[in-house]
mmCIF file of N, CA, C and O in Angstrom:
data_model
loop_
_atom_site.group_PDB
_atom_site.id
_atom_site.type_symbol
_atom_site.label_atom_id
_atom_site.label_comp_id
_atom_site.label_asym_id
_atom_site.label_seq_id
_atom_site.Cartn_x
_atom_site.Cartn_y
_atom_site.Cartn_z
ATOM 1 N N UNK A 161 -33.065 -48.873 8.501
ATOM 2 C CA UNK A 161 -32.595 -47.516 8.536
ATOM 3 C C UNK A 161 -31.202 -47.476 7.914
ATOM 4 O O UNK A 161 -30.331 -48.252 8.266
ATOM 5 N N UNK A 162 -30.974 -46.505 7.021
ATOM 6 C CA UNK A 162 -29.685 -46.390 6.353
ATOM 7 C C UNK A 162 -28.711 -45.543 7.145
ATOM 8 O O UNK A 162 -29.023 -44.987 8.198
ATOM 9 N N UNK A 163 -27.486 -45.449 6.611
ATOM 10 C CA UNK A 163 -26.424 -44.698 7.282
ATOM 11 C C UNK A 163 -26.785 -43.216 7.404
ATOM 12 O O UNK A 163 -26.503 -42.580 8.426
ATOM 13 N N UNK A 164 -27.435 -42.674 6.376
ATOM 14 C CA UNK A 164 -27.818 -41.266 6.390
ATOM 15 C C UNK A 164 -28.845 -40.992 7.496
ATOM 16 O O UNK A 164 -28.731 -40.014 8.226
ATOM 17 N N UNK A 165 -29.808 -41.880 7.625
ATOM 18 C CA UNK A 165 -30.836 -41.722 8.662
ATOM 19 C C UNK A 165 -30.229 -41.882 10.057
ATOM 20 O O UNK A 165 -30.614 -41.197 11.003
ATOM 21 N N UNK A 166 -29.276 -42.823 10.186
ATOM 22 C CA UNK A 166 -28.597 -43.016 11.468
ATOM 23 C C UNK A 166 -27.851 -41.750 11.883
ATOM 24 O O UNK A 166 -27.901 -41.335 13.039
ATOM 25 N N UNK A 167 -27.160 -41.141 10.918
ATOM 26 C CA UNK A 167 -26.396 -39.931 11.200
ATOM 27 C C UNK A 167 -27.338 -38.793 11.586
ATOM 28 O O UNK A 167 -27.070 -38.063 12.545
ATOM 29 N N UNK A 168 -28.449 -38.651 10.889
ATOM 30 C CA UNK A 168 -29.414 -37.601 11.210
ATOM 31 C C UNK A 168 -30.012 -37.811 12.600
ATOM 32 O O UNK A 168 -30.188 -36.859 13.358
ATOM 33 N N UNK A 169 -30.306 -39.053 12.939
ATOM 34 C CA UNK A 169 -30.858 -39.360 14.259
ATOM 35 C C UNK A 169 -29.830 -39.038 15.344
ATOM 36 O O UNK A 169 -30.183 -38.491 16.404
ATOM 37 N N UNK A 170 -28.568 -39.349 15.088
ATOM 38 C CA UNK A 170 -27.506 -39.057 16.047
ATOM 39 C C UNK A 170 -27.348 -37.550 16.244
ATOM 40 O O UNK A 170 -27.238 -37.071 17.377
ATOM 41 N N UNK A 171 -27.357 -36.799 15.149
ATOM 42 C CA UNK A 171 -27.230 -35.346 15.235
ATOM 43 C C UNK A 171 -28.410 -34.724 15.989
ATOM 44 O O UNK A 171 -28.234 -33.800 16.784
ATOM 45 N N UNK A 172 -29.587 -35.255 15.746
ATOM 46 C CA UNK A 172 -30.781 -34.767 16.426
ATOM 47 C C UNK A 172 -30.693 -35.038 17.932
ATOM 48 O O UNK A 172 -31.027 -34.183 18.751
ATOM 49 N N UNK A 173 -30.208 -36.216 18.298
ATOM 50 C CA UNK A 173 -30.052 -36.569 19.706
ATOM 51 C C UNK A 173 -29.001 -35.685 20.380
ATOM 52 O O UNK A 173 -29.185 -35.232 21.519
ATOM 53 N N UNK A 174 -27.899 -35.406 19.685
ATOM 54 C CA UNK A 174 -26.854 -34.526 20.248
ATOM 55 C C UNK A 174 -27.384 -33.122 20.454
ATOM 56 O O UNK A 174 -27.068 -32.476 21.457
ATOM 57 N N UNK A 175 -28.208 -32.646 19.529
ATOM 58 C CA UNK A 175 -28.796 -31.311 19.672
ATOM 59 C C UNK A 175 -29.707 -31.263 20.899
ATOM 60 O O UNK A 175 -29.684 -30.285 21.661
ATOM 61 N N UNK A 176 -30.481 -32.317 21.112
ATOM 62 C CA UNK A 176 -31.343 -32.382 22.302
ATOM 63 C C UNK A 176 -30.501 -32.372 23.573
ATOM 64 O O UNK A 176 -30.850 -31.721 24.554
ATOM 65 N N UNK A 177 -29.400 -33.123 23.565
ATOM 66 C CA UNK A 177 -28.524 -33.181 24.738
ATOM 67 C C UNK A 177 -27.881 -31.822 25.016
ATOM 68 O O UNK A 177 -27.763 -31.401 26.173
ATOM 69 N N UNK A 178 -27.454 -31.117 23.956
ATOM 70 C CA UNK A 178 -26.879 -29.781 24.125
ATOM 71 C C UNK A 178 -27.913 -28.833 24.738
ATOM 72 O O UNK A 178 -27.601 -28.067 25.653
ATOM 73 N N UNK A 179 -29.139 -28.888 24.214
ATOM 74 C CA UNK A 179 -30.194 -28.026 24.743
ATOM 75 C C UNK A 179 -30.462 -28.334 26.215
ATOM 76 O O UNK A 179 -30.619 -27.422 27.025
ATOM 77 N N UNK A 180 -30.498 -29.608 26.560
ATOM 78 C CA UNK A 180 -30.729 -30.000 27.959
ATOM 79 C C UNK A 180 -29.582 -29.514 28.841
ATOM 80 O O UNK A 180 -29.805 -29.020 29.945
ATOM 81 N N UNK A 181 -28.358 -29.625 28.368
ATOM 82 C CA UNK A 181 -27.207 -29.138 29.125
ATOM 83 C C UNK A 181 -27.283 -27.636 29.350
ATOM 84 O O UNK A 181 -26.989 -27.150 30.451
ATOM 85 N N UNK A 182 -27.686 -26.900 28.332
ATOM 86 C CA UNK A 182 -27.820 -25.458 28.461
ATOM 87 C C UNK A 182 -28.926 -25.115 29.463
ATOM 88 O O UNK A 182 -28.753 -24.240 30.317
ATOM 89 N N UNK A 183 -30.031 -25.829 29.379
ATOM 90 C CA UNK A 183 -31.121 -25.614 30.342
ATOM 91 C C UNK A 183 -30.643 -25.848 31.768
ATOM 92 O O UNK A 183 -30.963 -25.081 32.678
ATOM 93 N N UNK A 184 -29.874 -26.897 31.969
ATOM 94 C CA UNK A 184 -29.370 -27.204 33.311
ATOM 95 C C UNK A 184 -28.395 -26.139 33.800
ATOM 96 O O UNK A 184 -28.409 -25.774 34.975
ATOM 97 N N UNK A 185 -27.566 -25.615 32.907
ATOM 98 C CA UNK A 185 -26.645 -24.530 33.289
ATOM 99 C C UNK A 185 -27.418 -23.298 33.741
ATOM 100 O O UNK A 185 -27.012 -22.612 34.680
ATOM 101 N N UNK A 186 -28.533 -23.027 33.086
ATOM 102 C CA UNK A 186 -29.318 -21.840 33.409
ATOM 103 C C UNK A 186 -30.046 -21.957 34.749
ATOM 104 O O UNK A 186 -30.512 -20.957 35.291
ATOM 105 N N UNK A 187 -30.113 -23.157 35.301
ATOM 106 C CA UNK A 187 -30.797 -23.370 36.570
ATOM 107 C C UNK A 187 -29.941 -22.985 37.775
ATOM 108 O O UNK A 187 -30.459 -22.787 38.870
ATOM 109 N N UNK A 188 -28.626 -22.876 37.580
ATOM 110 C CA UNK A 188 -27.738 -22.571 38.697
ATOM 111 C C UNK A 188 -27.086 -21.205 38.511
ATOM 112 O O UNK A 188 -26.862 -20.754 37.386
ATOM 113 N N UNK A 189 -26.783 -20.575 39.619
ATOM 114 C CA UNK A 189 -26.096 -19.285 39.576
ATOM 115 C C UNK A 189 -24.740 -19.437 38.897
ATOM 116 O O UNK A 189 -24.370 -18.622 38.043
ATOM 117 N N UNK A 190 -24.016 -20.507 39.239
ATOM 118 C CA UNK A 190 -22.690 -20.725 38.648
ATOM 119 C C UNK A 190 -22.799 -20.925 37.128
ATOM 120 O O UNK A 190 -21.966 -20.421 36.375
ATOM 121 N N UNK A 191 -23.797 -21.657 36.688
ATOM 122 C CA UNK A 191 -23.995 -21.874 35.256
ATOM 123 C C UNK A 191 -24.314 -20.588 34.530
ATOM 124 O O UNK A 191 -23.797 -20.326 33.443
ATOM 125 N N UNK A 192 -25.180 -19.767 35.138
ATOM 126 C CA UNK A 192 -25.527 -18.487 34.504
ATOM 127 C C UNK A 192 -24.323 -17.556 34.460
ATOM 128 O O UNK A 192 -24.133 -16.842 33.478
ATOM 129 N N UNK A 193 -23.504 -17.573 35.513
ATOM 130 C CA UNK A 193 -22.292 -16.744 35.509
ATOM 131 C C UNK A 193 -21.384 -17.162 34.362
ATOM 132 O O UNK A 193 -20.859 -16.323 33.623
ATOM 133 N N UNK A 194 -21.210 -18.471 34.189
ATOM 134 C CA UNK A 194 -20.352 -18.961 33.103
ATOM 135 C C UNK A 194 -20.905 -18.528 31.740
ATOM 136 O O UNK A 194 -20.171 -18.009 30.892
ATOM 137 N N UNK A 195 -22.192 -18.741 31.526
ATOM 138 C CA UNK A 195 -22.802 -18.388 30.241
ATOM 139 C C UNK A 195 -22.719 -16.883 30.013
ATOM 140 O O UNK A 195 -22.367 -16.424 28.916
ATOM 141 N N UNK A 196 -23.026 -16.115 31.035
ATOM 142 C CA UNK A 196 -22.984 -14.661 30.913
ATOM 143 C C UNK A 196 -21.572 -14.182 30.605
ATOM 144 O O UNK A 196 -21.378 -13.299 29.762
ATOM 145 N N UNK A 197 -20.570 -14.770 31.251
ATOM 146 C CA UNK A 197 -19.180 -14.409 30.950
ATOM 147 C C UNK A 197 -18.850 -14.680 29.480
ATOM 148 O O UNK A 197 -18.191 -13.870 28.827
ATOM 149 N N UNK A 198 -19.306 -15.817 28.956
ATOM 150 C CA UNK A 198 -19.048 -16.145 27.554
ATOM 151 C C UNK A 198 -19.694 -15.113 26.628
ATOM 152 O O UNK A 198 -19.084 -14.678 25.642
ATOM 153 N N UNK A 199 -20.916 -14.730 26.949
ATOM 154 C CA UNK A 199 -21.641 -13.769 26.114
ATOM 155 C C UNK A 199 -20.981 -12.396 26.176
ATOM 156 O O UNK A 199 -20.739 -11.761 25.140
ATOM 157 N N UNK A 200 -20.657 -11.935 27.383
ATOM 158 C CA UNK A 200 -20.044 -10.615 27.546
ATOM 159 C C UNK A 200 -18.667 -10.582 26.895
ATOM 160 O O UNK A 200 -18.333 -9.645 26.154
ATOM 161 N N UNK A 201 -17.843 -11.608 27.145
ATOM 162 C CA UNK A 201 -16.488 -11.638 26.588
ATOM 163 C C UNK A 201 -16.488 -11.730 25.065
ATOM 164 O O UNK A 201 -15.534 -11.306 24.418
ATOM 165 N N UNK A 202 -17.559 -12.248 24.486
ATOM 166 C CA UNK A 202 -17.623 -12.345 23.029
ATOM 167 C C UNK A 202 -17.897 -11.000 22.375
ATOM 168 O O UNK A 202 -17.746 -10.854 21.168
ATOM 169 N N UNK A 203 -18.303 -10.014 23.169
ATOM 170 C CA UNK A 203 -18.517 -8.673 22.630
ATOM 171 C C UNK A 203 -19.939 -8.392 22.204
ATOM 172 O O UNK A 203 -20.179 -7.432 21.458
ATOM 173 N N UNK A 204 -20.882 -9.170 22.664
ATOM 174 C CA UNK A 204 -22.284 -8.973 22.274
ATOM 175 C C UNK A 204 -22.771 -7.577 22.637
ATOM 176 O O UNK A 204 -23.524 -6.969 21.883
ATOM 177 N N UNK A 205 -22.325 -7.045 23.761
ATOM 178 C CA UNK A 205 -22.843 -5.774 24.256
ATOM 179 C C UNK A 205 -21.945 -4.583 23.937
ATOM 180 O O UNK A 205 -22.051 -3.540 24.568
ATOM 181 N N UNK A 206 -21.046 -4.749 22.968
ATOM 182 C CA UNK A 206 -20.202 -3.627 22.551
ATOM 183 C C UNK A 206 -20.026 -3.678 21.033
ATOM 184 O O UNK A 206 -20.313 -4.676 20.393
ATOM 185 N N UNK A 207 -19.520 -2.595 20.494
ATOM 186 C CA UNK A 207 -19.308 -2.534 19.054
ATOM 187 C C UNK A 207 -18.103 -3.397 18.656
ATOM 188 O O UNK A 207 -17.177 -3.576 19.443
ATOM 189 N N UNK A 208 -18.144 -3.915 17.441
ATOM 190 C CA UNK A 208 -17.049 -4.749 16.943
ATOM 191 C C UNK A 208 -15.934 -3.923 16.317
ATOM 192 O O UNK A 208 -14.825 -4.405 16.150
ATOM 193 N N UNK A 209 -16.248 -2.698 15.968
ATOM 194 C CA UNK A 209 -15.287 -1.867 15.258
ATOM 195 C C UNK A 209 -14.120 -1.489 16.152
ATOM 196 O O UNK A 209 -14.289 -1.094 17.307
ATOM 197 N N UNK A 210 -12.920 -1.624 15.621
ATOM 198 C CA UNK A 210 -11.687 -1.268 16.321
ATOM 199 C C UNK A 210 -11.011 -0.166 15.515
ATOM 200 O O UNK A 210 -10.385 -0.423 14.486
ATOM 201 N N UNK A 211 -11.152 1.066 15.989
ATOM 202 C CA UNK A 211 -10.616 2.211 15.255
ATOM 203 C C UNK A 211 -9.099 2.139 15.120
ATOM 204 O O UNK A 211 -8.549 2.490 14.085
ATOM 205 N N UNK A 212 -8.430 1.644 16.144
ATOM 206 C CA UNK A 212 -6.973 1.564 16.123
ATOM 207 C C UNK A 212 -6.481 0.546 15.102
ATOM 208 O O UNK A 212 -5.419 0.717 14.512
ATOM 209 N N UNK A 213 -7.237 -0.524 14.910
ATOM 210 C CA UNK A 213 -6.853 -1.564 13.962
ATOM 211 C C UNK A 213 -8.117 -2.134 13.323
ATOM 212 O O UNK A 213 -8.680 -3.113 13.820
ATOM 213 N N UNK A 214 -8.561 -1.537 12.214
ATOM 214 C CA UNK A 214 -9.813 -1.967 11.584
ATOM 215 C C UNK A 214 -9.847 -3.447 11.188
ATOM 216 O O UNK A 214 -10.914 -4.039 11.121
ATOM 217 N N UNK A 215 -8.669 -4.065 10.983
ATOM 218 C CA UNK A 215 -8.651 -5.493 10.633
ATOM 219 C C UNK A 215 -9.133 -6.348 11.801
ATOM 220 O O UNK A 215 -9.636 -7.449 11.606
ATOM 221 N N UNK A 216 -8.972 -5.860 13.014
ATOM 222 C CA UNK A 216 -9.476 -6.579 14.183
ATOM 223 C C UNK A 216 -10.999 -6.612 14.210
ATOM 224 O O UNK A 216 -11.583 -7.449 14.890
ATOM 225 N N UNK A 217 -11.621 -5.694 13.486
ATOM 226 C CA UNK A 217 -13.084 -5.652 13.468
ATOM 227 C C UNK A 217 -13.670 -6.967 12.962
ATOM 228 O O UNK A 217 -14.685 -7.433 13.477
ATOM 229 N N UNK A 218 -13.033 -7.570 11.972
ATOM 230 C CA UNK A 218 -13.516 -8.856 11.454
ATOM 231 C C UNK A 218 -13.435 -9.942 12.517
ATOM 232 O O UNK A 218 -14.376 -10.726 12.695
ATOM 233 N N UNK A 219 -12.314 -9.983 13.218
ATOM 234 C CA UNK A 219 -12.160 -10.962 14.298
ATOM 235 C C UNK A 219 -13.200 -10.715 15.382
ATOM 236 O O UNK A 219 -13.864 -11.649 15.859
ATOM 237 N N UNK A 220 -13.350 -9.447 15.776
ATOM 238 C CA UNK A 220 -14.318 -9.100 16.819
ATOM 239 C C UNK A 220 -15.734 -9.471 16.401
ATOM 240 O O UNK A 220 -16.527 -9.943 17.221
ATOM 241 N N UNK A 221 -16.064 -9.263 15.143
ATOM 242 C CA UNK A 221 -17.410 -9.587 14.670
ATOM 243 C C UNK A 221 -17.648 -11.094 14.671
ATOM 244 O O UNK A 221 -18.746 -11.561 14.969
ATOM 245 N N UNK A 222 -16.612 -11.875 14.357
ATOM 246 C CA UNK A 222 -16.740 -13.333 14.426
ATOM 247 C C UNK A 222 -16.992 -13.796 15.854
ATOM 248 O O UNK A 222 -17.848 -14.649 16.107
ATOM 249 N N UNK A 223 -16.261 -13.216 16.787
ATOM 250 C CA UNK A 223 -16.448 -13.542 18.198
ATOM 251 C C UNK A 223 -17.843 -13.139 18.649
ATOM 252 O O UNK A 223 -18.543 -13.900 19.333
ATOM 253 N N UNK A 224 -18.267 -11.967 18.244
ATOM 254 C CA UNK A 224 -19.606 -11.475 18.596
ATOM 255 C C UNK A 224 -20.686 -12.387 18.029
ATOM 256 O O UNK A 224 -21.706 -12.648 18.678
ATOM 257 N N UNK A 225 -20.463 -12.879 16.835
ATOM 258 C CA UNK A 225 -21.419 -13.788 16.201
ATOM 259 C C UNK A 225 -21.623 -15.052 17.035
ATOM 260 O O UNK A 225 -22.754 -15.534 17.209
ATOM 261 N N UNK A 226 -20.535 -15.593 17.580
ATOM 262 C CA UNK A 226 -20.643 -16.781 18.452
ATOM 263 C C UNK A 226 -21.425 -16.460 19.721
ATOM 264 O O UNK A 226 -22.233 -17.248 20.191
ATOM 265 N N UNK A 227 -21.185 -15.286 20.277
ATOM 266 C CA UNK A 227 -21.920 -14.871 21.464
ATOM 267 C C UNK A 227 -23.398 -14.683 21.186
ATOM 268 O O UNK A 227 -24.249 -15.048 22.004
ATOM 269 N N UNK A 228 -23.716 -14.121 20.019
ATOM 270 C CA UNK A 228 -25.120 -13.949 19.645
ATOM 271 C C UNK A 228 -25.811 -15.293 19.457
ATOM 272 O O UNK A 228 -26.978 -15.454 19.819
ATOM 273 N N UNK A 229 -25.080 -16.273 18.921
ATOM 274 C CA UNK A 229 -25.652 -17.612 18.768
ATOM 275 C C UNK A 229 -25.968 -18.208 20.131
ATOM 276 O O UNK A 229 -27.048 -18.782 20.348
ATOM 277 N N UNK A 230 -25.048 -18.061 21.076
ATOM 278 C CA UNK A 230 -25.288 -18.568 22.428
ATOM 279 C C UNK A 230 -26.498 -17.865 23.046
ATOM 280 O O UNK A 230 -27.356 -18.512 23.658
ATOM 281 N N UNK A 231 -26.590 -16.569 22.850
ATOM 282 C CA UNK A 231 -27.719 -15.817 23.384
ATOM 283 C C UNK A 231 -29.037 -16.290 22.763
ATOM 284 O O UNK A 231 -30.039 -16.465 23.468
ATOM 285 N N UNK A 232 -29.043 -16.527 21.451
ATOM 286 C CA UNK A 232 -30.249 -17.068 20.785
ATOM 287 C C UNK A 232 -30.599 -18.442 21.321
ATOM 288 O O UNK A 232 -31.781 -18.756 21.539
ATOM 289 N N UNK A 233 -29.578 -19.280 21.538
ATOM 290 C CA UNK A 233 -29.831 -20.616 22.091
ATOM 291 C C UNK A 233 -30.449 -20.522 23.478
ATOM 292 O O UNK A 233 -31.378 -21.274 23.801
ATOM 293 N N UNK A 234 -29.953 -19.604 24.298
ATOM 294 C CA UNK A 234 -30.517 -19.411 25.640
ATOM 295 C C UNK A 234 -31.981 -19.015 25.520
ATOM 296 O O UNK A 234 -32.847 -19.578 26.196
ATOM 297 N N UNK A 235 -32.276 -18.069 24.642
ATOM 298 C CA UNK A 235 -33.658 -17.624 24.458
ATOM 299 C C UNK A 235 -34.554 -18.758 23.970
ATOM 300 O O UNK A 235 -35.703 -18.874 24.389
ATOM 301 N N UNK A 236 -34.018 -19.594 23.112
ATOM 302 C CA UNK A 236 -34.804 -20.674 22.528
ATOM 303 C C UNK A 236 -35.096 -21.782 23.537
ATOM 304 O O UNK A 236 -36.228 -22.237 23.648
ATOM 305 N N UNK A 237 -34.082 -22.208 24.291
ATOM 306 C CA UNK A 237 -34.273 -23.368 25.168
ATOM 307 C C UNK A 237 -34.913 -23.005 26.503
ATOM 308 O O UNK A 237 -35.518 -23.873 27.137
ATOM 309 N N UNK A 238 -34.772 -21.736 26.935
ATOM 310 C CA UNK A 238 -35.317 -21.364 28.238
ATOM 311 C C UNK A 238 -35.598 -19.870 28.294
ATOM 312 O O UNK A 238 -34.753 -19.098 28.775
ATOM 313 N N UNK A 239 -36.774 -19.456 27.833
ATOM 314 C CA UNK A 239 -37.098 -18.024 27.922
ATOM 315 C C UNK A 239 -36.983 -17.482 29.356
ATOM 316 O O UNK A 239 -36.495 -16.374 29.561
ATOM 317 N N UNK A 240 -37.401 -18.269 30.340
ATOM 318 C CA UNK A 240 -37.285 -17.829 31.737
ATOM 319 C C UNK A 240 -35.814 -17.727 32.145
ATOM 320 O O UNK A 240 -35.430 -16.816 32.895
ATOM 321 N N UNK A 241 -34.981 -18.643 31.661
ATOM 322 C CA UNK A 241 -33.549 -18.584 31.934
ATOM 323 C C UNK A 241 -32.915 -17.348 31.324
ATOM 324 O O UNK A 241 -32.029 -16.733 31.923
ATOM 325 N N UNK A 242 -33.390 -16.962 30.143
ATOM 326 C CA UNK A 242 -32.900 -15.742 29.488
ATOM 327 C C UNK A 242 -33.232 -14.516 30.336
ATOM 328 O O UNK A 242 -32.374 -13.654 30.556
ATOM 329 N N UNK A 243 -34.467 -14.470 30.827
ATOM 330 C CA UNK A 243 -34.879 -13.336 31.661
ATOM 331 C C UNK A 243 -33.997 -13.252 32.911
ATOM 332 O O UNK A 243 -33.515 -12.176 33.269
ATOM 333 N N UNK A 244 -33.761 -14.386 33.551
ATOM 334 C CA UNK A 244 -32.914 -14.402 34.751
ATOM 335 C C UNK A 244 -31.482 -13.992 34.407
ATOM 336 O O UNK A 244 -30.842 -13.259 35.157
ATOM 337 N N UNK A 245 -30.985 -14.449 33.265
ATOM 338 C CA UNK A 245 -29.637 -14.092 32.828
ATOM 339 C C UNK A 245 -29.514 -12.579 32.654
ATOM 340 O O UNK A 245 -28.529 -11.970 33.084
ATOM 341 N N UNK A 246 -30.531 -11.955 32.056
ATOM 342 C CA UNK A 246 -30.500 -10.509 31.851
ATOM 343 C C UNK A 246 -30.632 -9.769 33.185
ATOM 344 O O UNK A 246 -30.014 -8.720 33.380
ATOM 345 N N UNK A 247 -31.402 -10.320 34.122
ATOM 346 C CA UNK A 247 -31.476 -9.722 35.460
ATOM 347 C C UNK A 247 -30.102 -9.785 36.125
ATOM 348 O O UNK A 247 -29.649 -8.810 36.724
ATOM 349 N N UNK A 248 -29.455 -10.939 36.021
ATOM 350 C CA UNK A 248 -28.113 -11.105 36.589
ATOM 351 C C UNK A 248 -27.146 -10.099 35.963
ATOM 352 O O UNK A 248 -26.350 -9.471 36.660
ATOM 353 N N UNK A 249 -27.220 -9.942 34.649
ATOM 354 C CA UNK A 249 -26.338 -9.011 33.948
ATOM 355 C C UNK A 249 -26.592 -7.589 34.432
ATOM 356 O O UNK A 249 -25.655 -6.841 34.690
ATOM 357 N N UNK A 250 -27.861 -7.232 34.572
ATOM 358 C CA UNK A 250 -28.204 -5.894 35.051
ATOM 359 C C UNK A 250 -27.643 -5.628 36.430
ATOM 360 O O UNK A 250 -27.112 -4.547 36.706
ATOM 361 N N UNK A 251 -27.739 -6.617 37.315
ATOM 362 C CA UNK A 251 -27.208 -6.462 38.669
ATOM 363 C C UNK A 251 -25.688 -6.315 38.647
ATOM 364 O O UNK A 251 -25.123 -5.457 39.329
ATOM 365 N N UNK A 252 -25.023 -7.126 37.846
ATOM 366 C CA UNK A 252 -23.563 -7.058 37.755
ATOM 367 C C UNK A 252 -23.135 -5.719 37.170
ATOM 368 O O UNK A 252 -22.250 -5.048 37.687
ATOM 369 N N UNK A 253 -23.807 -5.307 36.084
ATOM 370 C CA UNK A 253 -23.467 -4.056 35.419
ATOM 371 C C UNK A 253 -23.684 -2.872 36.354
ATOM 372 O O UNK A 253 -22.844 -1.986 36.454
ATOM 373 N N UNK A 254 -24.795 -2.873 37.080
ATOM 374 C CA UNK A 254 -25.088 -1.789 38.023
ATOM 375 C C UNK A 254 -24.049 -1.754 39.129
ATOM 376 O O UNK A 254 -23.548 -0.678 39.487
ATOM 377 N N UNK A 255 -23.701 -2.918 39.684
ATOM 378 C CA UNK A 255 -22.695 -2.969 40.746
ATOM 379 C C UNK A 255 -21.339 -2.485 40.258
ATOM 380 O O UNK A 255 -20.642 -1.762 40.965
ATOM 381 N N UNK A 256 -20.954 -2.864 39.037
ATOM 382 C CA UNK A 256 -19.665 -2.430 38.489
ATOM 383 C C UNK A 256 -19.649 -0.920 38.291
ATOM 384 O O UNK A 256 -18.659 -0.261 38.578
ATOM 385 N N UNK A 257 -20.747 -0.368 37.810
ATOM 386 C CA UNK A 257 -20.812 1.079 37.592
ATOM 387 C C UNK A 257 -20.753 1.823 38.915
ATOM 388 O O UNK A 257 -20.122 2.875 39.014
ATOM 389 N N UNK A 258 -21.406 1.284 39.942
ATOM 390 C CA UNK A 258 -21.404 1.938 41.251
ATOM 391 C C UNK A 258 -20.037 1.870 41.915
ATOM 392 O O UNK A 258 -19.721 2.702 42.756
ATOM 393 N N UNK A 259 -19.215 0.878 41.554
ATOM 394 C CA UNK A 259 -17.890 0.718 42.150
ATOM 395 C C UNK A 259 -16.824 1.527 41.424
ATOM 396 O O UNK A 259 -15.713 1.668 41.915
ATOM 397 N N UNK A 260 -17.147 2.079 40.241
ATOM 398 C CA UNK A 260 -16.180 2.866 39.483
ATOM 399 C C UNK A 260 -15.897 4.169 40.223
ATOM 400 O O UNK A 260 -16.817 4.835 40.692
ATOM 401 N N UNK A 261 -14.627 4.548 40.341
ATOM 402 C CA UNK A 261 -14.330 5.836 40.977
ATOM 403 C C UNK A 261 -14.835 6.971 40.098
ATOM 404 O O UNK A 261 -14.810 6.881 38.869
ATOM 405 N N UNK A 262 -15.311 8.011 40.714
ATOM 406 C CA UNK A 262 -15.811 9.172 39.992
ATOM 407 C C UNK A 262 -14.615 10.013 39.542
ATOM 408 O O UNK A 262 -13.887 10.537 40.391
ATOM 409 N N UNK A 263 -14.390 10.168 38.230
ATOM 410 C CA UNK A 263 -13.210 10.901 37.756
ATOM 411 C C UNK A 263 -13.291 12.388 38.062
ATOM 412 O O UNK A 263 -12.284 13.064 38.120
ATOM 413 N N UNK A 264 -14.500 12.930 38.268
ATOM 414 C CA UNK A 264 -14.666 14.347 38.547
ATOM 415 C C UNK A 264 -15.402 14.499 39.874
ATOM 416 O O UNK A 264 -16.622 14.418 39.920
ATOM 417 N N UNK A 265 -14.673 14.696 40.974
ATOM 418 C CA UNK A 265 -15.328 14.748 42.275
ATOM 419 C C UNK A 265 -16.358 15.864 42.379
ATOM 420 O O UNK A 265 -17.280 15.781 43.163
ATOM 421 N N UNK A 266 -16.241 16.915 41.577
ATOM 422 C CA UNK A 266 -17.187 18.028 41.632
ATOM 423 C C UNK A 266 -18.486 17.725 40.902
ATOM 424 O O UNK A 266 -19.464 18.445 41.047
ATOM 425 N N UNK A 267 -18.534 16.650 40.123
ATOM 426 C CA UNK A 267 -19.730 16.358 39.328
ATOM 427 C C UNK A 267 -20.914 15.959 40.186
ATOM 428 O O UNK A 267 -22.052 16.107 39.777
ATOM 429 N N UNK A 268 -20.681 15.447 41.405
ATOM 430 C CA UNK A 268 -21.775 15.050 42.290
ATOM 431 C C UNK A 268 -22.203 16.201 43.212
ATOM 432 O O UNK A 268 -23.130 16.065 43.993
ATOM 433 N N UNK A 269 -21.531 17.320 43.129
ATOM 434 C CA UNK A 269 -21.812 18.396 44.066
ATOM 435 C C UNK A 269 -23.081 19.155 43.729
ATOM 436 O O UNK A 269 -23.575 19.930 44.517
ATOM 437 N N UNK A 270 -23.616 18.941 42.507
ATOM 438 C CA UNK A 270 -24.847 19.599 42.112
ATOM 439 C C UNK A 270 -24.635 21.011 41.627
ATOM 440 O O UNK A 270 -25.549 21.757 41.402
ATOM 441 N N UNK A 271 -23.395 21.462 41.513
ATOM 442 C CA UNK A 271 -23.155 22.830 41.049
ATOM 443 C C UNK A 271 -22.880 22.887 39.585
ATOM 444 O O UNK A 271 -22.568 21.973 38.928
#
């Protein structure tokens, strides 16, 4: 086996190890929280455009791109883990929305 084949075999093994690590993270609540925080903080679920400073849009899009890659990796290595991650996100998002103060107290009055 030559140096090129050795390097390819090493890269392939590292990719397998990364996938296994991601799978293991998805098995625990703490791991899913960490992964979900990375995805949310990268801006996957919001627009990249920054009206106040359009040059920031490029930076935001780069960050979003990394988050999308992580999300694709989650989907690829563990479809069931992806489903659980989205359930977790839904629960967190719903809880955060329910905890937000209502800016218009009359809006719930039905009038």
